């Protein structure tokens, strides 16, 4: 899911500046919600002490929420064997920053194992998930999770109301982030609700997809990074995946620093004892408490002249009253975001959407975001969603894709890939963050086809009455000269060349119960286009009989079967 948001300010933070930022953010939040240096909140009264919340990055997964900018120590980890205080197993002990809480570490490694099986070409290292988890949430606040991997209290980013952060109106009615007005990044890997809705995974097998569960969040992050058939062993593709998580060079460099550090050695520490980061991407010395409204410097007042002492006053003086300081001008109205200026979506010359099962569509869905004046609007997120009874997906295996409009206001969806299920489905385009009518496109998947059937052998197919045919019928299907794999076919023992109705005598097949059948349906050629029919049997009738095989696409082959008494 790709998105473009305004970048956040980055730099080293001091205690004083962090306190100002926290105070400003806390003042805008609901009572009873604590806020950390990043402006991220820990909701709920049961939050453990020493909390260090963290949030997500921009570009797609996390809605441009703040992130931790702490870098790993210059000295590489040099672990030595020891016994785990939580499991009793042998682990390594090294620098504190190299320690990863036991449950969190287990979640990363399980996610790597699942991706190794489901998307082996991605080559996802668990250390990359650990690096992102460090930057996003300080490893789930130092591993403050229960035995199932769920954080003791939700990890929430600041509300994305455009006030120093991206503007993302509520997309989940507060289901994930508790905020019915604006979205917030949620959980250890800081997914915004609209991304989690399609990217969420059940990593701990409890039947739920919970963004606050480190197993679920780590697996979702792994699948998110592995989209578009990326191979993360290729540095350029790994960089692209990280930038898709947060489109910031600073974020990329920070994550890569932690990745390299963790690759040199890590060790397991008890849950809740992990080292917590302290520097954030949205605070630096001199930062305004409210980034969207820069502070206006006040005009210094003129020093007052002391009055001469009055007799009997003991030499004391009374200061001249100071004139009132001039009031600061009211801040100018915040200009509308590009998303707020969109009036409608227009089709951008999308062609006919048709494809054969198992192949890519030759046409991509393209739309144009336009203002009331029908001018293209750039930097607007458009969501493309596949709807209907289909197994078609976008490239990368997802059913939802979000694309940012270019300078002309056009957004083009990733290529569609047809599954095996034939029929029509819908691709819907909508503007993220606006309640506007969308555009629906009908896409059609046609079945795999064959135009030619041939026998793989030329041996005559003969049998004696009441016996069974020694040779099986084996055919090969092709389409325009190429192998036609996974093509549907039917086989029927027919009455004659001119009468294709099912015969009531002569050769026959047997079903699973041993009963006579003379029509086979739901046949499919294999990947090499080969179709092997079951064994044929003969009743007492003699003569020449016909077996006709048909495939989708119009391929037809008629095979002769002869039943005659054995020669004396």
Coordinates of C-alpha atoms in Angstrom, one line a residue:
X1 CA 0.0 0.0 0.0
X2 CA 1.6 3.2 -1.1
X3 CA 0.9 6.7 0.1
X4 CA 2.4 10.1 0.2
X5 CA 2.3 12.3 3.3
X6 CA 4.1 15.4 4.5
X7 CA 7.4 14.5 6.2
X8 CA 7.9 14.9 9.9
X9 CA 10.8 16.9 11.5
X10 CA 13.7 14.8 12.6
X11 CA 16.6 15.4 14.9
X12 CA 18.1 14.8 18.3
X13 CA 15.8 15.5 21.2
X14 CA 16.5 17.0 24.6
X15 CA 14.6 16.5 27.8
X16 CA 13.3 20.1 27.7
X17 CA 12.1 19.9 24.1
X18 CA 10.6 16.4 24.6
X19 CA 8.7 17.8 27.7
X20 CA 7.3 20.6 25.6
X21 CA 6.2 18.3 22.8
X22 CA 4.6 15.9 25.2
X23 CA 2.7 18.6 27.0
X24 CA 1.4 20.0 23.7
X25 CA 0.3 16.6 22.4
X26 CA -1.2 15.6 25.8
X27 CA -3.3 18.7 25.9
X28 CA -5.0 17.7 22.7
X29 CA -5.8 14.2 23.7
X30 CA -8.5 12.6 25.8
X31 CA -8.0 12.5 29.6
X32 CA -6.4 9.4 31.0
X33 CA -4.2 8.8 27.9
X34 CA -0.4 9.1 28.3
X35 CA 1.8 10.4 25.5
X36 CA 5.5 9.6 24.9
X37 CA 8.3 11.6 23.3
X38 CA 7.0 10.7 19.8
X39 CA 3.5 11.9 20.5
X40 CA 2.3 8.3 20.6
X41 CA -0.1 7.2 23.2
X42 CA -0.6 4.2 25.4
X43 CA -4.3 3.9 26.0
X44 CA -5.8 2.1 29.0
X45 CA -5.3 2.3 32.7
X46 CA -3.5 -1.0 33.0
X47 CA -0.4 0.2 31.3
X48 CA 2.8 -0.9 33.0
X49 CA 5.2 1.7 34.3
X50 CA 8.2 2.7 32.2
X51 CA 6.1 2.7 29.0
X52 CA 7.7 3.8 25.8
X53 CA 5.2 3.9 23.0
X54 CA 6.1 4.1 19.4
X55 CA 4.4 4.4 16.1
X56 CA 4.8 4.0 12.5
X57 CA 6.4 5.4 9.4
X58 CA 5.0 7.0 6.3
X59 CA 4.6 5.9 2.7
X60 CA 1.9 3.3 3.2
X61 CA 1.8 1.0 6.3
X62 CA 1.8 3.6 9.1
X63 CA 0.4 6.8 7.8
X64 CA 3.6 8.8 8.5
X65 CA 3.4 8.6 12.2
X66 CA 6.6 9.4 14.1
X67 CA 9.4 6.9 14.7
X68 CA 12.4 6.4 16.9
X69 CA 15.7 7.8 15.5
X70 CA 18.1 6.3 18.0
X71 CA 21.0 4.5 16.3
X72 CA 22.7 1.4 17.5
X73 CA 26.0 1.5 19.3
X74 CA 29.1 1.9 17.2
X75 CA 30.5 -1.2 18.9
X76 CA 29.1 -4.4 17.3
X77 CA 27.5 -7.0 19.6
X78 CA 29.9 -9.6 20.9
X79 CA 27.7 -12.2 22.6
X80 CA 28.8 -14.9 24.9
X81 CA 26.8 -18.0 25.9
X82 CA 24.6 -18.0 28.9
X83 CA 21.3 -19.4 30.1
X84 CA 18.1 -17.6 29.3
X85 CA 16.4 -16.3 32.5
X86 CA 13.0 -17.0 31.0
X87 CA 13.4 -20.3 29.3
X88 CA 16.6 -21.8 30.7
X89 CA 17.9 -22.4 27.2
X90 CA 21.3 -21.3 26.1
X91 CA 21.3 -17.8 24.6
X92 CA 23.9 -15.1 24.1
X93 CA 24.5 -12.2 26.4
X94 CA 26.0 -9.0 25.0
X95 CA 25.3 -5.2 24.8
X96 CA 22.0 -4.1 26.2
X97 CA 20.9 -2.7 22.8
X98 CA 21.5 -6.2 21.3
X99 CA 18.9 -7.7 23.6
X100 CA 15.5 -8.5 22.2
X101 CA 12.6 -9.5 24.5
X102 CA 11.9 -13.2 24.3
X103 CA 8.3 -13.2 23.0
X104 CA 9.1 -10.4 20.5
X105 CA 12.1 -12.3 19.2
X106 CA 10.1 -15.4 18.8
X107 CA 7.4 -13.6 16.8
X108 CA 10.0 -12.2 14.4
X109 CA 11.5 -15.7 13.8
X110 CA 8.1 -17.3 13.4
X111 CA 7.2 -14.7 10.8
X112 CA 10.4 -15.4 8.9
X113 CA 9.7 -19.1 8.9
X114 CA 6.1 -18.6 7.6
X115 CA 7.4 -16.3 4.8
X116 CA 10.1 -18.8 3.9
X117 CA 7.4 -21.3 3.3
X118 CA 4.7 -19.1 1.7
X119 CA 7.0 -16.7 -0.3
X120 CA 10.4 -18.4 -0.5
X121 CA 11.6 -16.0 -3.2
X122 CA 11.2 -13.0 -0.8
X123 CA 14.2 -14.1 1.4
X124 CA 12.9 -12.1 4.4
X125 CA 15.4 -12.0 7.3
X126 CA 13.9 -11.8 10.8
X127 CA 16.5 -9.2 11.6
X128 CA 14.7 -6.8 9.2
X129 CA 11.5 -7.2 11.2
X130 CA 13.5 -6.6 14.4
X131 CA 15.0 -3.4 12.9
X132 CA 11.6 -2.1 12.0
X133 CA 10.2 -3.2 15.3
X134 CA 13.0 -1.3 17.1
X135 CA 12.3 1.9 15.1
X136 CA 8.5 1.7 15.3
X137 CA 7.9 0.7 18.9
X138 CA 11.2 0.0 20.7
X139 CA 10.4 -3.8 20.4
X140 CA 6.8 -3.4 21.7
X141 CA 7.9 -1.0 24.5
X142 CA 10.7 -3.2 25.6
X143 CA 8.6 -6.4 25.3
X144 CA 5.7 -5.4 27.5
X145 CA 3.5 -8.2 26.1
X146 CA 1.6 -11.1 27.7
X147 CA 2.2 -14.8 27.0
X148 CA 0.2 -14.7 23.7
X149 CA 2.2 -11.7 22.4
X150 CA -0.5 -9.0 23.0
X151 CA 0.7 -5.7 24.4
X152 CA -0.6 -5.0 27.9
X153 CA -2.1 -1.8 26.5
X154 CA -2.6 -0.6 22.9
X155 CA 0.3 1.2 21.3
X156 CA -1.3 4.2 19.5
X157 CA 0.2 7.0 17.4
X158 CA -1.1 10.5 17.6
X159 CA -4.3 11.3 15.8
X160 CA -3.6 11.9 12.1
X161 CA -5.6 15.2 11.9
X162 CA -3.1 17.1 9.8
X163 CA -1.9 19.1 12.8
X164 CA 1.8 18.4 12.3
X165 CA 1.1 14.9 11.0
X166 CA -0.7 13.4 7.9
X167 CA -4.4 14.0 7.6
X168 CA -6.2 10.7 7.5
X169 CA -9.9 10.8 8.4
X170 CA -11.3 7.8 10.3
X171 CA -11.6 4.6 8.2
X172 CA -12.5 2.0 10.9
X173 CA -15.1 3.8 13.1
X174 CA -12.5 3.5 15.9
X175 CA -12.5 -0.3 15.8
X176 CA -8.7 -0.6 15.9
X177 CA -7.5 2.8 17.3
X178 CA -10.5 3.9 19.4
X179 CA -10.8 7.2 17.5
X180 CA -13.9 7.7 15.5
X181 CA -12.7 11.0 14.0
X182 CA -9.1 10.3 12.8
X183 CA -7.0 7.3 12.2
X184 CA -4.0 6.5 14.4
X185 CA -1.1 4.0 13.8
X186 CA -1.7 0.9 16.0
X187 CA 0.5 -1.8 17.5
X188 CA 4.1 -2.8 17.7
X189 CA 4.6 -2.4 13.9
X190 CA 2.3 0.7 13.8
X191 CA -0.2 -0.1 11.0
X192 CA -2.9 2.5 10.3
X193 CA -6.3 0.9 10.4
X194 CA -7.0 1.1 6.6
X195 CA -3.8 -0.8 5.9
X196 CA -4.4 -3.4 8.7
X197 CA -7.8 -4.1 7.3
X198 CA -6.2 -5.9 4.3
X199 CA -2.7 -6.5 5.5
X200 CA -3.5 -8.0 8.9
X201 CA -2.5 -11.6 9.6
X202 CA -3.2 -14.1 12.4
X203 CA 0.3 -15.0 13.4
X204 CA -0.4 -16.8 16.7
X205 CA -3.2 -19.0 15.5
X206 CA -5.9 -17.7 17.8
X207 CA -8.3 -16.9 15.0
X208 CA -7.9 -13.1 15.3
X209 CA -5.9 -10.5 13.5
X210 CA -4.9 -8.1 16.2
X211 CA -2.5 -5.2 15.4
X212 CA -1.6 -5.1 19.1
X213 CA -0.4 -8.7 19.0
X214 CA 3.3 -8.9 18.1
X215 CA 2.9 -12.3 16.3
X216 CA 0.1 -10.9 14.2
X217 CA 1.9 -7.6 13.5
X218 CA 5.2 -9.2 12.7
X219 CA 3.7 -11.6 10.2
X220 CA 1.6 -8.7 8.6
X221 CA 4.8 -6.6 8.3
X222 CA 6.6 -9.5 6.7
X223 CA 3.9 -10.0 4.1
X224 CA 3.8 -6.2 3.5
X225 CA 7.5 -6.1 2.9
X226 CA 7.3 -9.1 0.6
X227 CA 4.7 -7.7 -1.7
X228 CA 5.2 -7.2 -5.5
X229 CA 7.3 -10.4 -5.7
X230 CA 10.3 -8.6 -4.0
X231 CA 13.5 -10.5 -3.3
X232 CA 14.9 -8.8 -0.1
X233 CA 18.3 -10.4 -0.7
X234 CA 18.7 -7.8 -3.4
X235 CA 19.6 -4.6 -1.7
X236 CA 17.7 -2.3 -4.1
X237 CA 14.6 -4.3 -3.5
X238 CA 15.0 -4.3 0.2
X239 CA 15.5 -0.5 0.1
X240 CA 12.3 -0.2 -1.9
X241 CA 10.4 -2.4 0.6
X242 CA 11.5 -0.2 3.6
X243 CA 10.8 3.0 1.8
X244 CA 7.3 1.7 1.0
X245 CA 6.9 1.2 4.7
X246 CA 8.0 4.8 5.3
X247 CA 9.1 7.0 2.3
X248 CA 12.0 8.7 4.1
X249 CA 15.7 8.4 3.5
X250 CA 16.4 9.0 7.2
X251 CA 14.0 6.2 8.1
X252 CA 15.7 3.9 5.6
X253 CA 19.1 4.6 6.9
X254 CA 18.0 4.1 10.5
X255 CA 16.4 0.7 9.8
X256 CA 19.4 -0.4 7.8
X257 CA 21.7 0.5 10.7
X258 CA 19.7 -1.6 13.1
X259 CA 19.5 -4.5 10.5
X260 CA 23.3 -4.5 10.2
X261 CA 23.7 -4.4 14.0
X262 CA 21.3 -7.2 14.7
X263 CA 22.9 -9.4 12.0
X264 CA 26.2 -9.2 13.9
X265 CA 24.6 -10.7 17.0
X266 CA 21.6 -10.5 19.3
X267 CA 20.5 -12.2 22.5
X268 CA 17.3 -12.9 24.3
X269 CA 16.2 -10.9 27.3
X270 CA 13.1 -11.4 29.5
X271 CA 9.9 -9.7 28.4
X272 CA 9.5 -6.2 29.7
X273 CA 13.3 -5.6 30.2
X274 CA 14.2 -4.4 26.7
X275 CA 16.1 -1.1 26.2
X276 CA 13.8 1.8 25.3
X277 CA 14.7 4.4 22.7
X278 CA 14.4 8.1 23.5
X279 CA 14.8 10.2 20.4
X280 CA 12.0 10.7 17.9
X281 CA 11.6 11.9 14.3
X282 CA 9.3 14.8 15.2
X283 CA 11.3 16.6 17.9
X284 CA 14.5 18.6 17.9
X285 CA 15.9 21.6 19.8
X286 CA 13.8 24.6 19.0
X287 CA 10.9 22.6 17.6
X288 CA 7.5 24.3 17.8
X289 CA 5.0 22.5 20.1
X290 CA 2.5 22.6 17.3
X291 CA 4.3 22.1 13.9
X292 CA 1.3 23.3 11.9
X293 CA 1.2 26.7 13.6
X294 CA 4.7 28.2 14.0
X295 CA 5.0 30.3 17.1
X296 CA 5.0 34.1 16.5
X297 CA 7.8 35.9 18.4
X298 CA 6.4 38.7 20.7
X299 CA 7.7 42.3 20.5
X300 CA 10.0 43.0 23.4
X301 CA 8.7 45.7 25.7
X302 CA 10.6 49.0 26.5
X303 CA 12.3 48.9 29.9
X304 CA 10.6 51.2 32.4
X305 CA 12.3 54.2 34.0
X306 CA 12.2 54.1 37.8
X307 CA 10.5 57.1 39.6
X308 CA 12.6 59.1 42.1
X309 CA 12.0 58.1 45.7
X310 CA 9.4 60.1 47.7
X311 CA 10.3 61.5 51.1
X312 CA 9.7 59.1 53.8
X313 CA 9.4 56.2 51.5
X314 CA 12.5 54.5 52.7
X315 CA 14.1 55.0 49.3
X316 CA 11.9 52.5 47.5
X317 CA 10.7 53.1 44.0
X318 CA 7.6 52.1 42.2
X319 CA 8.0 50.8 38.7
X320 CA 6.2 52.5 35.9
X321 CA 3.4 50.3 34.7
X322 CA 4.4 48.4 31.5
X323 CA 2.3 48.9 28.4
X324 CA 0.4 45.7 27.4
X325 CA 2.2 43.5 25.0
X326 CA 0.8 43.6 21.5
X327 CA -1.4 40.6 20.8
X328 CA -0.1 38.0 18.3
X329 CA -1.9 38.0 15.0
X330 CA -4.4 35.1 14.5
X331 CA -2.8 32.2 12.5
X332 CA -3.8 32.1 8.9
X333 CA -6.2 29.3 7.9
X334 CA -4.6 26.0 7.1
X335 CA -4.8 25.5 3.3
X336 CA -6.7 22.4 2.2
X337 CA -4.8 19.2 1.6
X338 CA -4.8 17.8 -2.0
X339 CA -7.3 15.1 -0.8
X340 CA -9.7 17.7 0.3
X341 CA -9.7 19.4 -3.1
X342 CA -10.7 16.2 -5.0
X343 CA -14.3 16.4 -6.3
X344 CA -14.5 13.1 -8.2
X345 CA -12.7 10.4 -10.0
X346 CA -12.6 10.0 -13.8
X347 CA -11.6 7.0 -15.9
X348 CA -8.1 7.4 -17.4
X349 CA -8.6 5.4 -20.6
X350 CA -8.8 2.0 -18.9
X351 CA -9.2 -0.7 -21.6
X352 CA -11.2 -3.9 -21.6
X353 CA -10.2 -6.1 -18.7
X354 CA -10.1 -9.7 -19.8
X355 CA -7.6 -12.5 -19.2
X356 CA -7.4 -16.3 -19.4
X357 CA -7.3 -18.1 -16.1
X358 CA -3.8 -18.1 -14.6
X359 CA -2.4 -15.3 -16.8
X360 CA -1.9 -11.6 -16.3
X361 CA -4.4 -9.0 -17.6
X362 CA -3.0 -7.0 -20.5
X363 CA -4.8 -3.8 -19.3
X364 CA -4.4 -2.0 -16.0
X365 CA -7.1 0.1 -14.2
X366 CA -6.3 3.8 -14.3
X367 CA -8.2 6.7 -12.8
X368 CA -7.7 10.5 -12.5
X369 CA -8.5 12.5 -9.4
X370 CA -10.0 15.8 -10.4
X371 CA -11.1 19.0 -8.7
X372 CA -14.5 20.7 -9.4
X373 CA -12.8 22.5 -12.2
X374 CA -11.9 19.1 -13.7
X375 CA -8.2 19.6 -13.1
X376 CA -6.0 16.7 -12.0
X377 CA -5.0 16.6 -8.4
X378 CA -1.6 15.2 -7.5
X379 CA -0.5 13.5 -4.2
X380 CA -3.9 11.9 -3.5
X381 CA -4.1 8.3 -2.4
X382 CA -6.4 6.1 -4.5
X383 CA -7.4 2.7 -3.2
X384 CA -8.1 -0.1 -5.7
X385 CA -10.1 -3.0 -4.3
X386 CA -11.0 -6.4 -5.9
X387 CA -14.6 -7.3 -5.2
X388 CA -16.6 -10.4 -6.0
X389 CA -16.3 -14.2 -6.0
X390 CA -12.8 -14.5 -7.6
X391 CA -9.3 -15.6 -6.8
X392 CA -7.8 -12.9 -9.0
X393 CA -5.3 -10.6 -7.3
X394 CA -3.0 -7.7 -7.9
X395 CA 0.6 -8.5 -8.6
X396 CA 2.0 -9.5 -5.2
X397 CA -1.0 -11.5 -4.2
X398 CA -3.0 -8.7 -2.6
X399 CA -6.7 -7.8 -3.2
X400 CA -6.2 -4.2 -2.2
X401 CA -3.7 -1.7 -3.5
X402 CA -3.2 2.0 -2.8
X403 CA -1.5 4.2 -5.3
X404 CA -0.6 8.0 -5.0
X405 CA -1.7 10.1 -8.0
X406 CA 1.1 11.7 -10.1
X407 CA 1.5 15.2 -11.3
X408 CA -1.4 14.8 -13.7
X409 CA -3.7 13.4 -11.0
X410 CA -3.6 9.9 -12.5
X411 CA -3.2 6.7 -10.4
X412 CA -2.7 3.3 -12.1
X413 CA -3.4 0.1 -10.2
X414 CA -0.9 -2.7 -10.2
X415 CA -1.4 -5.4 -12.9
X416 CA -4.2 -7.8 -12.3
X417 CA -3.4 -11.5 -12.3
X418 CA -6.2 -14.0 -13.0
X419 CA -6.7 -17.0 -10.8
X420 CA -8.3 -20.3 -11.8
X421 CA -11.9 -19.2 -11.1
X422 CA -13.6 -18.1 -14.3
X423 CA -16.2 -15.3 -14.4
X424 CA -16.6 -11.6 -13.7
X425 CA -15.5 -9.6 -10.8
X426 CA -15.2 -5.8 -10.0
X427 CA -12.3 -3.5 -9.4
X428 CA -13.4 -0.5 -7.4
X429 CA -11.4 2.8 -7.2
X430 CA -12.0 5.2 -4.3
X431 CA -10.2 8.2 -2.8
X432 CA -8.7 7.4 0.6
X433 CA -9.8 9.9 3.2
X434 CA -12.8 11.3 1.4
X435 CA -16.4 10.2 1.1
X436 CA -16.8 10.3 -2.6
X437 CA -18.4 8.0 -5.2
X438 CA -16.0 5.5 -6.6
X439 CA -15.5 4.0 -10.0
X440 CA -16.3 0.3 -10.7
X441 CA -14.7 -1.7 -13.5
X442 CA -15.8 -5.2 -14.6
X443 CA -13.0 -7.7 -15.2
X444 CA -13.6 -11.1 -16.8
X445 CA -11.6 -14.3 -16.4
X446 CA -12.1 -16.8 -19.2
X447 CA -11.3 -20.5 -18.6
X448 CA -8.0 -22.0 -19.8
X449 CA -8.4 -23.3 -23.4
X450 CA -7.1 -26.0 -25.8
X451 CA -7.7 -26.0 -29.5
X452 CA -6.1 -29.4 -30.3
X453 CA -6.2 -32.9 -28.7
X454 CA -4.0 -35.8 -29.8
X455 CA -3.4 -39.3 -28.5
X456 CA 0.1 -39.8 -27.0
X457 CA 0.2 -43.4 -28.5
X458 CA -1.1 -45.2 -31.5
X459 CA -1.8 -48.7 -30.1
X460 CA -5.2 -50.0 -31.1
X461 CA -7.6 -50.0 -28.1
X462 CA -9.2 -53.5 -28.1
X463 CA -10.9 -55.7 -25.6
X464 CA -12.9 -59.0 -25.4
X465 CA -16.5 -59.0 -24.2
X466 CA -16.7 -58.8 -20.4
X467 CA -13.0 -57.9 -20.1
X468 CA -11.0 -54.7 -19.6
X469 CA -8.9 -52.7 -22.0
X470 CA -5.2 -53.3 -21.5
X471 CA -4.2 -49.7 -22.4
X472 CA -5.3 -46.5 -20.9
X473 CA -6.5 -43.6 -23.1
X474 CA -3.9 -40.8 -22.8
X475 CA -4.2 -37.5 -24.6
X476 CA -2.3 -34.3 -24.9
X477 CA -3.9 -30.8 -25.2
X478 CA -2.3 -27.8 -26.9
X479 CA -3.4 -24.2 -27.6
X480 CA -1.9 -22.4 -30.5
X481 CA 0.9 -24.9 -30.5
X482 CA 1.7 -24.5 -26.8
X483 CA 1.1 -26.9 -24.0
X484 CA -2.4 -26.3 -22.6
X485 CA -2.2 -27.2 -18.9
X486 CA -5.0 -27.2 -16.4
X487 CA -7.7 -27.2 -19.1
X488 CA -11.1 -28.6 -18.2
X489 CA -12.4 -31.6 -20.2
X490 CA -15.2 -34.1 -20.5
X491 CA -15.2 -37.7 -21.9
X492 CA -18.3 -39.5 -23.1
X493 CA -18.9 -42.8 -24.7
X494 CA -21.3 -41.8 -27.5
X495 CA -23.7 -43.7 -29.7
X496 CA -22.2 -42.8 -33.1
X497 CA -20.2 -40.1 -34.9
X498 CA -23.5 -38.3 -35.7
X499 CA -25.1 -38.9 -32.4
X500 CA -23.2 -37.6 -29.4
X501 CA -25.6 -38.8 -26.8
X502 CA -24.4 -41.2 -24.2
X503 CA -24.3 -44.8 -25.3
X504 CA -26.3 -47.4 -23.2
X505 CA -24.1 -50.3 -24.1
X506 CA -20.5 -51.2 -24.9
X507 CA -17.4 -50.0 -23.1
X508 CA -17.7 -48.1 -19.8
X509 CA -15.9 -46.6 -16.8
X510 CA -16.4 -47.3 -13.2
X511 CA -17.2 -44.8 -10.5
X512 CA -15.7 -44.9 -6.9
X513 CA -18.4 -47.5 -6.0
X514 CA -17.7 -49.7 -8.9
X515 CA -20.9 -48.7 -10.8
X516 CA -21.0 -48.3 -14.6
X517 CA -20.7 -44.8 -15.9
X518 CA -20.2 -43.6 -19.5
X519 CA -19.6 -39.9 -19.0
X520 CA -16.7 -38.3 -17.1
X521 CA -16.8 -34.7 -16.1
X522 CA -14.5 -32.4 -14.1
X523 CA -11.5 -33.7 -15.9
X524 CA -8.4 -31.5 -16.1
X525 CA -5.2 -31.7 -18.1
X526 CA -2.0 -31.6 -16.0
X527 CA 0.7 -28.9 -16.2
X528 CA 2.1 -30.6 -19.3
X529 CA -1.3 -30.7 -21.0
X530 CA -1.6 -34.5 -20.5
X531 CA -5.0 -36.1 -19.7
X532 CA -5.0 -39.7 -18.6
X533 CA -8.5 -41.4 -18.5
X534 CA -9.4 -44.1 -16.0
X535 CA -9.4 -47.8 -17.0
X536 CA -12.1 -48.9 -19.5
X537 CA -14.2 -52.0 -19.3
X538 CA -16.4 -53.9 -21.8
X539 CA -19.8 -55.5 -21.4
X540 CA -21.1 -58.3 -23.6
X541 CA -21.7 -56.1 -26.6
X542 CA -19.3 -56.4 -29.5
X543 CA -18.3 -54.0 -32.3
X544 CA -16.6 -50.7 -32.7
X545 CA -17.5 -48.0 -30.2
X546 CA -16.6 -44.3 -29.9
X547 CA -15.1 -42.3 -27.0
X548 CA -15.4 -38.5 -27.5
X549 CA -13.3 -36.0 -25.4
X550 CA -14.0 -32.2 -25.4
X551 CA -12.1 -29.4 -23.8
X552 CA -12.9 -25.7 -23.1
X553 CA -11.7 -23.8 -26.1
X554 CA -13.2 -26.2 -28.6
X555 CA -10.7 -29.1 -28.9
X556 CA -12.4 -32.4 -29.7
X557 CA -11.0 -35.9 -30.3
X558 CA -12.9 -39.1 -31.1
X559 CA -11.2 -42.4 -30.2
X560 CA -12.2 -45.8 -31.5
X561 CA -12.7 -48.7 -29.1
X562 CA -13.1 -52.3 -30.5
X563 CA -14.7 -55.1 -28.6
X564 CA -14.4 -58.6 -30.2
X565 CA -14.2 -62.2 -29.2
X566 CA -10.7 -63.6 -28.9
X567 CA -9.4 -65.4 -31.9
X568 CA -9.6 -69.2 -31.6

